[in-house]
Coordinates of N, CA and C in Angstrom, one line a residue:
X1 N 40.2 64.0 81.5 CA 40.4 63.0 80.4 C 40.9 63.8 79.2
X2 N 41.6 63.1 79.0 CA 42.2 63.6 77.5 C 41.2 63.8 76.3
X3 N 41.4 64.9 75.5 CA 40.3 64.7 74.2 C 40.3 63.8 73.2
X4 N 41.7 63.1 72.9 CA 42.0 62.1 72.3 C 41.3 60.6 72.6
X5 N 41.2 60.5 74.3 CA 40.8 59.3 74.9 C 39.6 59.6 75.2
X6 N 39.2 60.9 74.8 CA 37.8 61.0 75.1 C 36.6 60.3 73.5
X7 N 37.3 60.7 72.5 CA 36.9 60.2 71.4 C 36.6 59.2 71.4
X8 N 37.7 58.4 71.6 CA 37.6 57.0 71.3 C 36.9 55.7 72.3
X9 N 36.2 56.7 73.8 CA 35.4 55.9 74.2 C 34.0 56.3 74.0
X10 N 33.5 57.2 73.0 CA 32.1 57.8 73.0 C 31.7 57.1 71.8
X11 N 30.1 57.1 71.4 CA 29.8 55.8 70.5 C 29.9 56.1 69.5
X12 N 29.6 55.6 68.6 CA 29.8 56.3 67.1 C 27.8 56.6 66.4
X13 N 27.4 57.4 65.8 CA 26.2 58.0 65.5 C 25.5 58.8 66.4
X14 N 24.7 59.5 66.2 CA 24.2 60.6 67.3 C 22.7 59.6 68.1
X15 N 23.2 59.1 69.3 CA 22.6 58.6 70.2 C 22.0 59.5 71.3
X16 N 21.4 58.6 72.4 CA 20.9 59.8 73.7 C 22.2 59.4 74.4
X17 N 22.8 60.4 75.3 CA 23.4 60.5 76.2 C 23.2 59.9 77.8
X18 N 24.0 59.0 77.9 CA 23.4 58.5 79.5 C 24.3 58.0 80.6
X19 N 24.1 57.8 81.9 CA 25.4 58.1 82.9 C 26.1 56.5 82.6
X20 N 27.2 56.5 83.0 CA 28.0 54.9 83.1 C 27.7 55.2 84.7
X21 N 28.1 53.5 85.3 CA 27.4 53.1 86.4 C 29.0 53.5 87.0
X22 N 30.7 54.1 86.7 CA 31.6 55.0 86.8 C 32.0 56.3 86.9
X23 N 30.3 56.6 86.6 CA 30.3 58.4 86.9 C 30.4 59.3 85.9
X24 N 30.9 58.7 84.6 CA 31.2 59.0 83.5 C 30.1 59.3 82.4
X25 N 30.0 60.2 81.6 CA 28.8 60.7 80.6 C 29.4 59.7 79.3
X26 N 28.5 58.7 78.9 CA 29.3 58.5 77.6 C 27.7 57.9 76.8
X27 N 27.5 57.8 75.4 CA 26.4 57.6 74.4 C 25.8 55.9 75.5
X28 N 24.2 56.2 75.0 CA 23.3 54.8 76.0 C 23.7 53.7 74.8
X29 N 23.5 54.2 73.7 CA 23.4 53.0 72.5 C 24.5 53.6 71.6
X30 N 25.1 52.6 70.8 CA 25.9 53.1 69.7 C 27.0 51.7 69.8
X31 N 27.7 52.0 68.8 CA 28.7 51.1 68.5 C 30.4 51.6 69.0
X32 N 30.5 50.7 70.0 CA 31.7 51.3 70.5 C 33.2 51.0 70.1
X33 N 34.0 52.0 69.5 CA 35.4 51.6 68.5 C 36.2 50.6 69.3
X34 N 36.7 51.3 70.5 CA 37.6 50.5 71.4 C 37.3 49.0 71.5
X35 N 36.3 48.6 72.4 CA 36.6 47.3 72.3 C 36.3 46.5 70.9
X36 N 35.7 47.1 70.5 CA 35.1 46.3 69.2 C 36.2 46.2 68.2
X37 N 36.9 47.1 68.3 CA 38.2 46.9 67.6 C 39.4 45.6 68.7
X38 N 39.1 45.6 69.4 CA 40.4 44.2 69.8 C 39.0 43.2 69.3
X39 N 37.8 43.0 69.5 CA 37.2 42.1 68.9 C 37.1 41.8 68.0
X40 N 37.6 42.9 66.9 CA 37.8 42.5 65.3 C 39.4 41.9 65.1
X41 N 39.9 42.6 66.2 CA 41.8 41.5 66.4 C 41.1 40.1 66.1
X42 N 40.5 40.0 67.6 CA 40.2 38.2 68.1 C 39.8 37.8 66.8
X43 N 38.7 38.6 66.3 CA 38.5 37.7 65.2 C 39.3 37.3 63.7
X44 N 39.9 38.4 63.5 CA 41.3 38.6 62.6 C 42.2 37.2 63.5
X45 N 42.4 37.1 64.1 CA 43.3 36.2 64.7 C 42.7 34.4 64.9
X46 N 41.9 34.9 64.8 CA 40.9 33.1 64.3 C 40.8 33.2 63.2
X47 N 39.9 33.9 62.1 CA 40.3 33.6 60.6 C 41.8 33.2 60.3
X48 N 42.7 33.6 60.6 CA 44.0 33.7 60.4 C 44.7 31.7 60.9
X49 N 44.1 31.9 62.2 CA 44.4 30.1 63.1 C 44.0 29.2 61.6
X50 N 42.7 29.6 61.1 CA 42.0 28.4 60.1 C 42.5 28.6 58.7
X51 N 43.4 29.7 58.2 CA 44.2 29.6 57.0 C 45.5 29.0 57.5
X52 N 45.9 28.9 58.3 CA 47.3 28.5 58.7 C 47.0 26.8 58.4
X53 N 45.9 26.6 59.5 CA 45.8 25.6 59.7 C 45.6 24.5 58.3
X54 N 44.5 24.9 57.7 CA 44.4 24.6 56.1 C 45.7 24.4 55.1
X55 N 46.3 25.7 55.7 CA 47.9 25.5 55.1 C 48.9 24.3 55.3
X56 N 48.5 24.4 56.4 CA 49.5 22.9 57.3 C 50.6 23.5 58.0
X57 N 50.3 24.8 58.3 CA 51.0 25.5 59.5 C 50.6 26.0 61.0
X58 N 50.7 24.6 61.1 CA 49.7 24.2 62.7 C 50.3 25.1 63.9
X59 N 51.8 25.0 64.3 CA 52.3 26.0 65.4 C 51.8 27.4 64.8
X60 N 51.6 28.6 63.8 CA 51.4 29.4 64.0 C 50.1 29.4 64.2
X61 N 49.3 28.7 63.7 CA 47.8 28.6 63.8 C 47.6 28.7 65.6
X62 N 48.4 27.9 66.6 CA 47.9 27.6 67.8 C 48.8 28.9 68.0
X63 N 49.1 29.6 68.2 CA 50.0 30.6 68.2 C 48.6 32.2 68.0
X64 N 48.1 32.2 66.4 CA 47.3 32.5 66.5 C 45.4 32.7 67.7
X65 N 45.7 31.3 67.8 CA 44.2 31.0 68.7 C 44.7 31.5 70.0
X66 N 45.7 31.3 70.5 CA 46.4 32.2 71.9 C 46.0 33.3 72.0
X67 N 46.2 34.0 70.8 CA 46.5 35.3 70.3 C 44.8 36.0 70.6
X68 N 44.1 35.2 70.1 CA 42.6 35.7 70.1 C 42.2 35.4 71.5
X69 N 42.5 34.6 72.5 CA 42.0 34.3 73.7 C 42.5 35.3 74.5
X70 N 43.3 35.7 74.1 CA 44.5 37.2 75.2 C 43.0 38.2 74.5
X71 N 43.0 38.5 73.4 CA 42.2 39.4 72.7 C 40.9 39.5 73.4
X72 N 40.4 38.3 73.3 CA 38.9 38.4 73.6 C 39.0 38.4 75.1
X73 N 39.5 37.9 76.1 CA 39.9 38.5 77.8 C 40.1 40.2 77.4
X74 N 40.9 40.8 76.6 CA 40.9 41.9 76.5 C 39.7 43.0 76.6
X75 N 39.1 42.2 75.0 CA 38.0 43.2 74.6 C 37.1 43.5 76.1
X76 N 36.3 42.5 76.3 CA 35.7 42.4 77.9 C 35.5 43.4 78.9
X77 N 37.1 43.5 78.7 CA 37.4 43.7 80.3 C 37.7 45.8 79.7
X78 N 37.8 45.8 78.7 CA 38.2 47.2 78.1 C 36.7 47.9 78.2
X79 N 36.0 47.1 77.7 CA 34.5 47.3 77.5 C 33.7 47.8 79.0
X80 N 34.2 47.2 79.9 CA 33.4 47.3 81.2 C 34.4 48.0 82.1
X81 N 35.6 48.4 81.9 CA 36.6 49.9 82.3 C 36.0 51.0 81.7
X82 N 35.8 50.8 80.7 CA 35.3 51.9 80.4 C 33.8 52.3 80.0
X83 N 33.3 51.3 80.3 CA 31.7 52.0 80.5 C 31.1 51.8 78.7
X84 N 31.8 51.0 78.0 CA 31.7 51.0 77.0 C 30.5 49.7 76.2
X85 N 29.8 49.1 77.1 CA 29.4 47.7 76.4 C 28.0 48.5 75.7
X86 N 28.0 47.2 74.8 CA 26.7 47.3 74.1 C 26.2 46.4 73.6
X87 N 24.8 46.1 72.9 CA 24.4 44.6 72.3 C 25.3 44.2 71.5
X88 N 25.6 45.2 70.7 CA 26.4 45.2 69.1 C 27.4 44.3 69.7
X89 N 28.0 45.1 70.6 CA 29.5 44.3 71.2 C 29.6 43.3 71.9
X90 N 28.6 42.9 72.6 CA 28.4 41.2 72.8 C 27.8 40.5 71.7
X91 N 27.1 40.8 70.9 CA 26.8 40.0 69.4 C 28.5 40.2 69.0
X92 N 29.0 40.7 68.8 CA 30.6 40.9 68.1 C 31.1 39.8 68.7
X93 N 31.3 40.2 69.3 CA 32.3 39.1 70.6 C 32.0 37.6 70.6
X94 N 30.8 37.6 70.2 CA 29.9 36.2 70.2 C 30.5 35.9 69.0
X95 N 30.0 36.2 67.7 CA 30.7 36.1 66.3 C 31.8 35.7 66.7
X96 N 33.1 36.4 67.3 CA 34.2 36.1 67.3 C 34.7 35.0 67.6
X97 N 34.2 34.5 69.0 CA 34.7 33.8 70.0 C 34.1 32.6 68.8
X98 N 33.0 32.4 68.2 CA 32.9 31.1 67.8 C 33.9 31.1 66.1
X99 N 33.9 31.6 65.8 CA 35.3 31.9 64.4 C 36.1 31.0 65.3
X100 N 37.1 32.0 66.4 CA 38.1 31.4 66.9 C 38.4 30.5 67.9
X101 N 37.1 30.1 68.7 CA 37.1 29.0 69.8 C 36.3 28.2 69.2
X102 N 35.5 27.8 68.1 CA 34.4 27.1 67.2 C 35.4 26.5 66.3
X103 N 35.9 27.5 64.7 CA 35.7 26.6 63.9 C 37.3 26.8 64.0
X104 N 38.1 28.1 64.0 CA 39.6 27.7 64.0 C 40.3 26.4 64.6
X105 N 39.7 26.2 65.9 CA 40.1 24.6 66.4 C 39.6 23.5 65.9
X106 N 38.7 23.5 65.2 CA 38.0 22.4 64.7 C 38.7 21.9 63.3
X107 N 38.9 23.2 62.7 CA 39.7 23.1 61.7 C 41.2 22.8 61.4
X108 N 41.8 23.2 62.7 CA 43.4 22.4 63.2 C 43.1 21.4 63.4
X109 N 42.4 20.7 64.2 CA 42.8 19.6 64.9 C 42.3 18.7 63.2
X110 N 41.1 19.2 62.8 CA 40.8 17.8 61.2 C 41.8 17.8 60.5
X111 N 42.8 19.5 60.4 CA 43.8 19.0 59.5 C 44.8 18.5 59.8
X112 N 45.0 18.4 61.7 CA 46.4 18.3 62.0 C 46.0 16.2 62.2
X113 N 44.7 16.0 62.8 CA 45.1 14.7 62.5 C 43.4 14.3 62.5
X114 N 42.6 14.7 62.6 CA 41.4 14.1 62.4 C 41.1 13.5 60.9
X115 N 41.5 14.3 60.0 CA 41.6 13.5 58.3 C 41.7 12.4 58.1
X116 N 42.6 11.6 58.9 CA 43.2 10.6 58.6 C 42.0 9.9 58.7
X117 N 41.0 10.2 59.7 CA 40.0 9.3 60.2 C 38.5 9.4 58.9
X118 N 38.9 10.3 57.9 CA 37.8 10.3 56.9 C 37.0 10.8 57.4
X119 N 35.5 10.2 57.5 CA 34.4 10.8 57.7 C 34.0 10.7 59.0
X120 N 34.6 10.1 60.0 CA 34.7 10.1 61.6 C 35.2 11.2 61.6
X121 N 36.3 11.7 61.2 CA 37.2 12.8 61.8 C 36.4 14.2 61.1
X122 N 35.8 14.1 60.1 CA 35.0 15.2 59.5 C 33.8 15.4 60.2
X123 N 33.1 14.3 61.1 CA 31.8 14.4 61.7 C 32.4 14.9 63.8
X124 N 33.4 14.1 63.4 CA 34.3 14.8 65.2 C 34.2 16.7 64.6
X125 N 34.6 16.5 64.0 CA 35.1 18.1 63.7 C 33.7 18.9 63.7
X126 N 32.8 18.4 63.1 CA 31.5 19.3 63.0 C 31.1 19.1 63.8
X127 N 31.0 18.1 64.7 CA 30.4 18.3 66.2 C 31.0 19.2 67.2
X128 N 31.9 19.5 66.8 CA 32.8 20.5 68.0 C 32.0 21.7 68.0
X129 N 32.4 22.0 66.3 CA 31.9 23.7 66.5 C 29.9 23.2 66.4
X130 N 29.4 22.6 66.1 CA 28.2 22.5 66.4 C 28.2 22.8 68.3
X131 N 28.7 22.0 68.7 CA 28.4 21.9 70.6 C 29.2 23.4 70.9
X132 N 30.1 24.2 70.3 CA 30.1 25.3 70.4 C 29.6 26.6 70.1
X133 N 28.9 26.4 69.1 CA 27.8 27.3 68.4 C 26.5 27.0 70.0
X134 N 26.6 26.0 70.0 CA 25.2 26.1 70.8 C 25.1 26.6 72.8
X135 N 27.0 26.4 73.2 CA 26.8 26.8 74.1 C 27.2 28.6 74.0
X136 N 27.4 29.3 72.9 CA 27.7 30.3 73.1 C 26.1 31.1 72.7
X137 N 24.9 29.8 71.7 CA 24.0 30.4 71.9 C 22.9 30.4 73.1
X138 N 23.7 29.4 74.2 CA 23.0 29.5 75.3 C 23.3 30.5 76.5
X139 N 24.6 31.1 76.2 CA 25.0 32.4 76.9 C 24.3 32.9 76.3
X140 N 24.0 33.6 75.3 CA 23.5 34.6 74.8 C 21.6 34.9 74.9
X141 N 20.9 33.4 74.8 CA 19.9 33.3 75.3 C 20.0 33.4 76.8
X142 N 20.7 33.3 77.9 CA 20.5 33.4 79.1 C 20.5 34.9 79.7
X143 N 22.0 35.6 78.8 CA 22.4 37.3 78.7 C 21.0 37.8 78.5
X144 N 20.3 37.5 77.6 CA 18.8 37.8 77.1 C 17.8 38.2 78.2
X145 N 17.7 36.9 79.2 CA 16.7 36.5 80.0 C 17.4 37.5 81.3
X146 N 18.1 37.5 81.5 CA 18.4 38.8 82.7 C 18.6 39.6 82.8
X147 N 18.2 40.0 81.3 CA 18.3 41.8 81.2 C 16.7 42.3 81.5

């Protein structure tokens, strides 16, 4: 492995050392750059859907929410190639996913036509990212329970 590629999969602060279930030596605990960095994309890329959207520039906004669903499939899958997961990085990822699968959609659809509907369309809207706040707090209480 390259020393370059070796950097950027090891954790960041001085942790214990412990094996990946890959064969590979890399930090037990720490904060890991690689994926956590496409997870700060995803989430860069849903802040981004909800100023467009506000804007009233709806195609780049759904353009953007694409953008973070490619991202967050990404982070994932980078994270568990490389032996890389951590709490931090599924709390991250959690953050993220509700930014850009929570409020960025919630927030297109009230501006692109829920408004019209006043305080129906403002109570549709909070109920969205409410019922999505709660099933990604129900992943993460179940991730809990089987560790």
């Amino acid at each position: 492995m390259s020393e370059k590629r070796s950097s950027i999969l090891h954790s960041v602060g001085d942790n214990g050392v412990g094996d990946s279930p890959r064969g590979k030596t890399f930090g037990k605990k720490g904060i890991y750059l690689l994926p956590n960095l496409v997870a700060a994309g995803a989430l860069f890329a849903g802040f981004y859907a909800i100023i467009a959207a506000m804007s009233g520039d709806f195609l780049p906004a759904i353009y953007a929410t694409l953008l973070a669903m490619f991202l967050d499939t990404a982070d994932g899958r980078i994270a568990r190639v490389t032996a890389t997961e951590s709490e931090f990085g599924a709390q991250f990822d959690s953050l993220s996913d509700m930014v850009a699968f929570g409020v960025a959609p919630a927030v297109l659809a009230f501006s692109w036509s829920l408004s019209t509907l006043g305080q129906i369309g403002w109570i549709v809207s909070v109920s969205y990212t409410h019922l999505r706040a709660h099933e990604t707090d129900s992943y993460l209480v179940c991730r809990l329970l089987l560790e």
